[in-house]
Short mmCIF file of C-alpha atoms and ligand atoms in Angstrom, two decimals:
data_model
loop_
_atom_site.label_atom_id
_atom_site.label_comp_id
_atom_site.label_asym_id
_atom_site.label_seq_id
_atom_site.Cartn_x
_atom_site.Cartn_y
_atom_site.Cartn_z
CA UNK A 1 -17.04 273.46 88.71
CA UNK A 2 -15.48 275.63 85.86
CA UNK A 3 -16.12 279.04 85.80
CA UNK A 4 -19.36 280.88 83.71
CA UNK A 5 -18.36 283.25 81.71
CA UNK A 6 -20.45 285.95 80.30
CA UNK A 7 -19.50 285.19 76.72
CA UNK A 8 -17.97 282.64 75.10
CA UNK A 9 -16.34 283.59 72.06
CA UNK A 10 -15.61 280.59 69.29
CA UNK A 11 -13.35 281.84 66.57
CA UNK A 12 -10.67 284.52 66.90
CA UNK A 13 -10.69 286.00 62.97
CA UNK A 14 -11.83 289.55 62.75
CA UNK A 15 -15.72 288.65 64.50
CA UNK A 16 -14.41 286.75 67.22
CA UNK A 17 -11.81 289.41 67.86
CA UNK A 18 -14.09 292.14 67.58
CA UNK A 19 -16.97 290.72 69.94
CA UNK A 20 -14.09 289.81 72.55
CA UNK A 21 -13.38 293.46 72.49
CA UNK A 22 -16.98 294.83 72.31
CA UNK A 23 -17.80 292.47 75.49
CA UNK A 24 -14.27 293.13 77.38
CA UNK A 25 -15.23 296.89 76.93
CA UNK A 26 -18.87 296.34 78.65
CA UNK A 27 -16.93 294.72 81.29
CA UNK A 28 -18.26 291.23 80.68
CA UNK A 29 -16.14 288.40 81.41
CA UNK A 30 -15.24 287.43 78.30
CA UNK A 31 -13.02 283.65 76.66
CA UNK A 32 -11.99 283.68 73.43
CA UNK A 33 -11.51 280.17 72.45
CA UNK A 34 -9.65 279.32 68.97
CA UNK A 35 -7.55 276.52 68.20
CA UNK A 36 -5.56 277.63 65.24
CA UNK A 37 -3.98 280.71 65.24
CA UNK A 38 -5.54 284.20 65.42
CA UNK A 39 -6.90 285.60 62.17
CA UNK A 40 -9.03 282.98 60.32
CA UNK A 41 -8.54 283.08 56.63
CA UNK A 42 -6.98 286.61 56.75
CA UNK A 43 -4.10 285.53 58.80
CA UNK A 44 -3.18 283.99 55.17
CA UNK A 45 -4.08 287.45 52.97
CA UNK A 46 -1.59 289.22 52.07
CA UNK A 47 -2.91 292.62 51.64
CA UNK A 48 -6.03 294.20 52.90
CA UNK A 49 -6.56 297.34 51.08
CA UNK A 50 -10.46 297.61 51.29
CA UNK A 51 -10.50 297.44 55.31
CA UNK A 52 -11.82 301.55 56.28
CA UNK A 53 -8.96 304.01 57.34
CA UNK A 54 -6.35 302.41 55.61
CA UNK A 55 -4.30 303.88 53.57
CA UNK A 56 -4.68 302.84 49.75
CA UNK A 57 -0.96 302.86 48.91
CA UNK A 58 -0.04 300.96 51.90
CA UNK A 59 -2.21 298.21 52.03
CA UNK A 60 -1.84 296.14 55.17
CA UNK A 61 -1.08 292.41 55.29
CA UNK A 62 -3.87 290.37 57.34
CA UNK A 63 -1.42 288.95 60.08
CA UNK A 64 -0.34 292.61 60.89
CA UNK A 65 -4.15 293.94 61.26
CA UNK A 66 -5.23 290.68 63.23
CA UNK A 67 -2.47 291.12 65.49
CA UNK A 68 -3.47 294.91 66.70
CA UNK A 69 -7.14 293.49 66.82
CA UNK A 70 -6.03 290.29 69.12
CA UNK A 71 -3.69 293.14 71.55
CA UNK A 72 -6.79 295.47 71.67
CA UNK A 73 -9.31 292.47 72.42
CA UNK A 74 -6.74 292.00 75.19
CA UNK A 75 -6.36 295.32 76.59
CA UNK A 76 -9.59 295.27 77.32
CA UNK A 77 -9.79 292.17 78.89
CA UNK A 78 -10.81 289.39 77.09
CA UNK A 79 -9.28 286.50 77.85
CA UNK A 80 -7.93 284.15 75.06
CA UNK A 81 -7.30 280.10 74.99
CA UNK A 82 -5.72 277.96 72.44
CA UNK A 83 -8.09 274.51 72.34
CA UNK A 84 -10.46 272.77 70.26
CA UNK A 85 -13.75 272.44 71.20
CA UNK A 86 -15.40 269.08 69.90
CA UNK A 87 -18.88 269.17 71.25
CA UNK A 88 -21.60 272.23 72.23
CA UNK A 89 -24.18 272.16 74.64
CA UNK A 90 -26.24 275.33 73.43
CA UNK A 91 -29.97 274.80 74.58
CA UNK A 92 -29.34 275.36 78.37
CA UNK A 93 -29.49 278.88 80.19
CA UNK A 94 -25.63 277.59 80.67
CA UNK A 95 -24.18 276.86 77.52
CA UNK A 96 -21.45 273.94 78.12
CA UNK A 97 -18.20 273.64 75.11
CA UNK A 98 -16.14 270.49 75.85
CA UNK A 99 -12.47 270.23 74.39
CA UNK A 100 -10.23 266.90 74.95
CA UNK A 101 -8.80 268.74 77.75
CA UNK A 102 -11.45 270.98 79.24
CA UNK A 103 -14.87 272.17 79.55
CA UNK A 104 -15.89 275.66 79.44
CA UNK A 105 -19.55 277.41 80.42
CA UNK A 106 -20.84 280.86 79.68
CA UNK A 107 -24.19 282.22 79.39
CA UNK A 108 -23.71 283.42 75.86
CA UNK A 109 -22.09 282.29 73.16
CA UNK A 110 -20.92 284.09 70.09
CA UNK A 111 -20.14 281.65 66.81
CA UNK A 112 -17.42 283.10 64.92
CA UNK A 113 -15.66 280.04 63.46
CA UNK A 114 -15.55 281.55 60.08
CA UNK A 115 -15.16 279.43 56.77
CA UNK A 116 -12.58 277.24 55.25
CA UNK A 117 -11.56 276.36 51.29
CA UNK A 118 -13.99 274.90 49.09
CA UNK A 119 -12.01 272.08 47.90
CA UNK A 120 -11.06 272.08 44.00
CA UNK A 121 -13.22 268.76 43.66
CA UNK A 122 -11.14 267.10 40.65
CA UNK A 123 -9.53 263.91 40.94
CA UNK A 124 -5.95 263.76 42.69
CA UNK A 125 -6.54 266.56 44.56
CA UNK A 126 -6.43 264.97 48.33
CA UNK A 127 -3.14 263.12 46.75
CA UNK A 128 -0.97 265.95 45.73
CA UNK A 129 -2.43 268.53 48.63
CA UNK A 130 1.14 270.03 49.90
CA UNK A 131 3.06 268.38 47.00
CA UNK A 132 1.80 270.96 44.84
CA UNK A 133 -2.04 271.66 45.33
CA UNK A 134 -2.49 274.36 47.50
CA UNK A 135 -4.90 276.91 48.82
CA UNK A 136 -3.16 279.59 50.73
CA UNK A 137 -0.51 281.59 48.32
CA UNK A 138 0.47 283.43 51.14
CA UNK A 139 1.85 280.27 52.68
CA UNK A 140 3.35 278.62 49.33
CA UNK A 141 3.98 280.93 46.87
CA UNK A 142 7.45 280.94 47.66
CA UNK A 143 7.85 277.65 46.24
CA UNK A 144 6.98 278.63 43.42
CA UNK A 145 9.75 280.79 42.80
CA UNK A 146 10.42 280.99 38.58
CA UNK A 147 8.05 277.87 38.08
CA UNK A 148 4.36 278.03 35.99
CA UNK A 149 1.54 278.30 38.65
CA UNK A 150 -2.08 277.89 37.65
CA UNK A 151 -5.45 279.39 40.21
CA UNK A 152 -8.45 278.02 40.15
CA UNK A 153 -11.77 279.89 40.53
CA UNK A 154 -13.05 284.02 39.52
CA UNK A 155 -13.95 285.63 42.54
CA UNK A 156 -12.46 288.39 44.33
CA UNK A 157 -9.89 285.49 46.54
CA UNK A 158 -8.61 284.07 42.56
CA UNK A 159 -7.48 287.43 41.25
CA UNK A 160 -6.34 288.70 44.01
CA UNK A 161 -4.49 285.73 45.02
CA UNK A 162 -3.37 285.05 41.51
CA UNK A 163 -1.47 288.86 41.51
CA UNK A 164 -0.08 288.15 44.66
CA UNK A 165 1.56 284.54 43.09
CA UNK A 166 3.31 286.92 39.91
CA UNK A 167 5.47 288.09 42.51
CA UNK A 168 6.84 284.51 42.62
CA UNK A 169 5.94 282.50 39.34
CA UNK A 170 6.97 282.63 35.90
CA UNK A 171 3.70 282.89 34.66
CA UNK A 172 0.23 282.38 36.21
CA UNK A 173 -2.90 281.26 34.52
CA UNK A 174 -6.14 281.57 35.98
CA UNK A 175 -8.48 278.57 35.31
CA UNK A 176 -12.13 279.76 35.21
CA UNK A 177 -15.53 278.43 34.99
CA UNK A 178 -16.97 280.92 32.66
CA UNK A 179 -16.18 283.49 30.69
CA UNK A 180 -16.17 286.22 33.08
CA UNK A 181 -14.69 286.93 36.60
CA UNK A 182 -16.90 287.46 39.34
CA UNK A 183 -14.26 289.22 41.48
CA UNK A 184 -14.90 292.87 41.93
CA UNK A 185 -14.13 295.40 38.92
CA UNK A 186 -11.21 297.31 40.24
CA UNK A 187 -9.76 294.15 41.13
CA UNK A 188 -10.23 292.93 37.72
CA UNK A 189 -8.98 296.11 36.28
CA UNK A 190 -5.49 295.58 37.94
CA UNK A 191 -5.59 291.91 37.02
CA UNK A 192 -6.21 292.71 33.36
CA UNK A 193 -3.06 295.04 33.11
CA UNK A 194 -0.65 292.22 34.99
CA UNK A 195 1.33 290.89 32.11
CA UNK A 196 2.10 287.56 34.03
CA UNK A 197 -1.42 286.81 34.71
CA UNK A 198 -3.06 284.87 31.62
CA UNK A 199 -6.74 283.36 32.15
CA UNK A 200 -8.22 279.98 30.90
CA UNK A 201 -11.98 280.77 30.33
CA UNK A 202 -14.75 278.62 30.48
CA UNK A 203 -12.49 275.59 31.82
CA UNK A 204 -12.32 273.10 35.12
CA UNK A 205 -9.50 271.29 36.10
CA UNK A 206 -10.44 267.90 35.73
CA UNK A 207 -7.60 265.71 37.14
CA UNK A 208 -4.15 266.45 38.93
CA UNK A 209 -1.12 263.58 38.93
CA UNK A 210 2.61 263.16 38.45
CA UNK A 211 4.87 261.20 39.82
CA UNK A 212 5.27 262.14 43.49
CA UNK A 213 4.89 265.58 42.74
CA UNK A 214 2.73 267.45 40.73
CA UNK A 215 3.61 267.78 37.17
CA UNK A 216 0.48 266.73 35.22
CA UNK A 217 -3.18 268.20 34.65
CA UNK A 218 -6.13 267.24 32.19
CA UNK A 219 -8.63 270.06 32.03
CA UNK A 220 -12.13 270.51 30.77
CA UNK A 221 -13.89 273.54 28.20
CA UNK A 222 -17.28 272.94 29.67
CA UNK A 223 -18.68 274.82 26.26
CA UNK A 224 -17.09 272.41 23.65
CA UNK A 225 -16.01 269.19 26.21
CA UNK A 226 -12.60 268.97 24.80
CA UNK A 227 -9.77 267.73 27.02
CA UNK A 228 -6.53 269.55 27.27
CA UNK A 229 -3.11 267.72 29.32
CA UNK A 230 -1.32 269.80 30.84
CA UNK A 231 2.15 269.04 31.40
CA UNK A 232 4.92 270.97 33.37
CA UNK A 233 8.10 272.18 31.68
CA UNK A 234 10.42 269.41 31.28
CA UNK A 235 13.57 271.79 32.92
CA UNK A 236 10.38 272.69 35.90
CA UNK A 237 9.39 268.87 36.34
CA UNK A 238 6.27 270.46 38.39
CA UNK A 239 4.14 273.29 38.85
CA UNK A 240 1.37 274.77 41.44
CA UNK A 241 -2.10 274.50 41.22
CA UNK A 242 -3.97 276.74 43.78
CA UNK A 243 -7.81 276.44 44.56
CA UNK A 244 -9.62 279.68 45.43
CA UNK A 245 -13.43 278.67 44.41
CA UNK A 246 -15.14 279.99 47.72
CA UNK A 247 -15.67 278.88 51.08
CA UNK A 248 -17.37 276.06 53.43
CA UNK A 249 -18.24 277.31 56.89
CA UNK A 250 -16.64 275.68 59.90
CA UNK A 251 -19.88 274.19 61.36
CA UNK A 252 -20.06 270.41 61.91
CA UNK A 253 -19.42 270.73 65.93
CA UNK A 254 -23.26 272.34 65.53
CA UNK A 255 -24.95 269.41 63.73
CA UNK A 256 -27.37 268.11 65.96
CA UNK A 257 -27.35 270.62 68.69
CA UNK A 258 -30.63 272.47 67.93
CA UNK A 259 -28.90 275.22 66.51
CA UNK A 260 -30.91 276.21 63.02
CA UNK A 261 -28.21 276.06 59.65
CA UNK A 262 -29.08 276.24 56.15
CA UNK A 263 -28.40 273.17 53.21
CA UNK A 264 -24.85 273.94 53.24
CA UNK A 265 -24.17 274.45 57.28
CA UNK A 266 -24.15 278.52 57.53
CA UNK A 267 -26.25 280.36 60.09
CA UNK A 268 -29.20 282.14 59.86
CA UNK A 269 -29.11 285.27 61.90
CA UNK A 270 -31.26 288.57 62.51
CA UNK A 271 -29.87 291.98 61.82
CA UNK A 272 -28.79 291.63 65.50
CA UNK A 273 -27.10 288.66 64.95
CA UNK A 274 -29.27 286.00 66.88
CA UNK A 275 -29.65 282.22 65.64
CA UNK A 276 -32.73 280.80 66.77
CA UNK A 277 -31.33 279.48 70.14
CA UNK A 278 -31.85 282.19 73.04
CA UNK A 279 -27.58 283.55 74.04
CA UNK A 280 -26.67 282.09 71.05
CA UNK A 281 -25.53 284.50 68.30
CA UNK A 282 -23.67 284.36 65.29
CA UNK A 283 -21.19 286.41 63.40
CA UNK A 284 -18.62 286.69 60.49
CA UNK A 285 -18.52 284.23 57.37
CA UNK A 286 -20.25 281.48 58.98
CA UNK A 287 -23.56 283.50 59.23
CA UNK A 288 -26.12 283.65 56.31
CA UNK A 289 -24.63 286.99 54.50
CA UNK A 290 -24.10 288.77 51.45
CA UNK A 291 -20.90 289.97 51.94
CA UNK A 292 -18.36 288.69 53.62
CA UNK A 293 -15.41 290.92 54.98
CA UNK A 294 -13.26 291.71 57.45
CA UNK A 295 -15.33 295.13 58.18
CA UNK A 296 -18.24 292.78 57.40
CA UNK A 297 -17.46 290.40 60.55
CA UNK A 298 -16.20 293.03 62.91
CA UNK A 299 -18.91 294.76 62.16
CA UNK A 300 -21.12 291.28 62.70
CA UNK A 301 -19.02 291.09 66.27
CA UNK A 302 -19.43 294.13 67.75
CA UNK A 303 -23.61 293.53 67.47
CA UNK A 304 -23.41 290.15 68.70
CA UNK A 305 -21.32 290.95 72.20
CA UNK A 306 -23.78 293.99 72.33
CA UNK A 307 -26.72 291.91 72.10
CA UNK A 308 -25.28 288.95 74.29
CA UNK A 309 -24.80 292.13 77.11
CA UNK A 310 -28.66 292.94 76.70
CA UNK A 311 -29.38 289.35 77.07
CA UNK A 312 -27.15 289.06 80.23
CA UNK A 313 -29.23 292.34 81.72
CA UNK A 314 -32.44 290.58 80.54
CA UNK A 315 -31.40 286.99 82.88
CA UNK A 316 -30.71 288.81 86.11
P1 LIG B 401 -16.56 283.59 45.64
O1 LIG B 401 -16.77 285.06 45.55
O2 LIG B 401 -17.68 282.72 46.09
O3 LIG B 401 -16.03 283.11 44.23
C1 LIG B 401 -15.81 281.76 43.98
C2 LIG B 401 -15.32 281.61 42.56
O4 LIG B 401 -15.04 280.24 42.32
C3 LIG B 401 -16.36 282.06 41.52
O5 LIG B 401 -15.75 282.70 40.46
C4 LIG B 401 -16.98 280.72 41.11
O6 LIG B 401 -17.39 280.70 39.76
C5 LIG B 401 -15.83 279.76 41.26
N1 LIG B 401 -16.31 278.43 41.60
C6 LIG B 401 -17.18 278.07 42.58
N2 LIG B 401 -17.35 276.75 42.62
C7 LIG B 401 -16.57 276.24 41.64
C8 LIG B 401 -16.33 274.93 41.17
N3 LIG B 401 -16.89 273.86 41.74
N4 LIG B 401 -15.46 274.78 40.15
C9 LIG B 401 -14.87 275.85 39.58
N5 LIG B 401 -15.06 277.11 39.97
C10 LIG B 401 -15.91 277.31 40.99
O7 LIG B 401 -15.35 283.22 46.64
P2 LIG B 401 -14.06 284.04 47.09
O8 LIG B 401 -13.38 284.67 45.94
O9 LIG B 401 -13.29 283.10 47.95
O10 LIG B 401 -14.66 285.17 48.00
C11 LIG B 401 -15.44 284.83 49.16
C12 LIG B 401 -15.95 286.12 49.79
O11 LIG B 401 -14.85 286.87 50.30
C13 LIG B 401 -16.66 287.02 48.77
O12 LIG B 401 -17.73 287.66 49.41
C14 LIG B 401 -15.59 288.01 48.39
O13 LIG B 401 -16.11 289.25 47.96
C15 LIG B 401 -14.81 288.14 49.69
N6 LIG B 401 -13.42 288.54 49.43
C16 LIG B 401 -13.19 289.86 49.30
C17 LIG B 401 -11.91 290.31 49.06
C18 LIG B 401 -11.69 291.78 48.92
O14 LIG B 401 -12.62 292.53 49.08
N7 LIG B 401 -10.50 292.24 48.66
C19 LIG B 401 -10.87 289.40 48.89
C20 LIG B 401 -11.15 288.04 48.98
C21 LIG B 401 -12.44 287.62 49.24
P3 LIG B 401 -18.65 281.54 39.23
O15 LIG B 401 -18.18 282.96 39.16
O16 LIG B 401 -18.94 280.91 37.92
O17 LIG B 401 -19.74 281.31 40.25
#
């Protein structure tokens, strides 16, 4: 018979991380399972500037915050394993999470598998993932070095991201939808006054190829329908396409459990971060929000292992 925890803690981004502190500090026996590496999608951001107390000239990269939250979570005693859990028993008083090479019980859990990319959706794309579609700059910029580089998508991940690549690349367009950026103005403002960043407006990619690598595009103006091929430099031969157009929540493993999701698979929560299950609570991007960020999902964290702690108190 395994052990029962006191919480069990899916996800180790910034909510998992910050619930497996909150419950190590109330002295609940607390597993943080993740099967990736620590950090979610920040472990692939670059800078953080926005997270409080840091200092605005010295923004932080994700992997360096995520690694003082995973050492504090630590400290105070949470306990951490590397596995994937592939099926969730959540309707019980003891909730059971069964990997390939374990099982695992608690008597709460906390869902804080986060989000992943929203895939571009043109054709090709599957084909030349890795071979010059990409969605983590962070991890691929640096092939990019001196060649053209174009980002898909307006929001606060495509300009940021798309800044971050003019480090690297020649010259980087941003491909968007409309005619305006959604991302946040004083990320715009900086955007606007990068003289490597160029924008496509009121365009979709349509279709990647080339031959092995990619070196071709066709894109769409969704006002007039024209076409546009888009072909790399010939001395180039290829160039990067990146896809920031939002985020899909990490939530199939729930499907069919009881567990209430909305059309698209996120979580509806309270304010204190319950689903509709009894010791099951949500937290992070995977929850029905508004915002997400990294103080966002802490903050979503440290109310779910608070709330799992009252519902502990409540069972005995
Ligand atoms: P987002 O805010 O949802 O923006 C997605 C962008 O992609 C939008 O501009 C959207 O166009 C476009 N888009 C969506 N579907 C598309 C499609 N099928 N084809 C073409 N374009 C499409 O996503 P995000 O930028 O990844 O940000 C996610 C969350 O993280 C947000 O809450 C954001 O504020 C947060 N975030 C914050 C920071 C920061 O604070 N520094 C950094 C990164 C992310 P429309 O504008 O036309 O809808």
């Amino acid at each position: 018979m395994s052990k029962i925890y006191d919480v069990i803690v899916l996800g180790a981004g910034p909510a998992g991380l910050a619930a497996g502190l909150y419950a190590g500090r109330s002295r609940l026996s607390v597993l943080i399972v993740e099967k990736g590496q620590d950090g979610g999608q920040i472990s692939i951001t670059d800078e953080i500037e926005n997270y409080p107390g840091q200092i605005v000239d010295q923004p932080e990269s994700g992997p360096s915050l995520i690694a003082r939250m995973t050492e504090q979570a630590k400290k105070f005693g949470a306990e951490r394993v590397s596995d994937t859990i592939t099926e969730v028993s959540l309707e019980g008083e003891v909730k059971v999470l069964k990997s390939a090479k374990a099982e695992y019980q608690a008597r709460n859990v906390i869902i804080a598998t986060g989000a992943h990319s929203r895939p571009i959706g043109c054709k090709g794309e599957a084909e030349f993932t890795g071979k010059g579609v990409s969605y983590c700059a962070t991890c691929d910029a640096n092939f990019f070095e001196d060649f053209e580089v174009y980002v898909v998508g307006g929001g606060d991940s495509a300009v940021e991201e798309a800044m971050y690549l003019t480090k690297f690349a020649r010259k980087v367009t941003i491909i968007h939808r409309r005619d305006e950026l959604r991302a946040a103005k004083s990320i715009q403002e900086k955007a606007f006054k990068n003289e490597k960043l160029h924008f496509m407006w009121d365009t979709v990619v349509e279709e990647v190829g080339g031959d092995g690598i990619l070196s071709e595009m066709t894109v769409k103006n969704v006002k007039t329908g024209e076409l546009t091929k888009i072909v790399a430099d010939e001395d180039d031969g290829m160039f990067g396409v990146f896809g920031f157009i939002g985020t899909l929540p990490n939530s199939k493993i729930y499907e069919g459990t009881g567990l209430e999701m909305d059309e698209r698979g996120y979580i509806p929560t309270d304010a204190d971060m319950h689903t509709n299950i009894p010791g099951v609570f949500a937290a992070g991007d995977i929850r029905v929000k508004s915002l997400r960020q990294v103080v966002t999902a802490a903050a979503d964290g440290a109310i779910a292992a608070t709330q799992a702690e009252k519902y502990i108190n409540e069972l005995k």
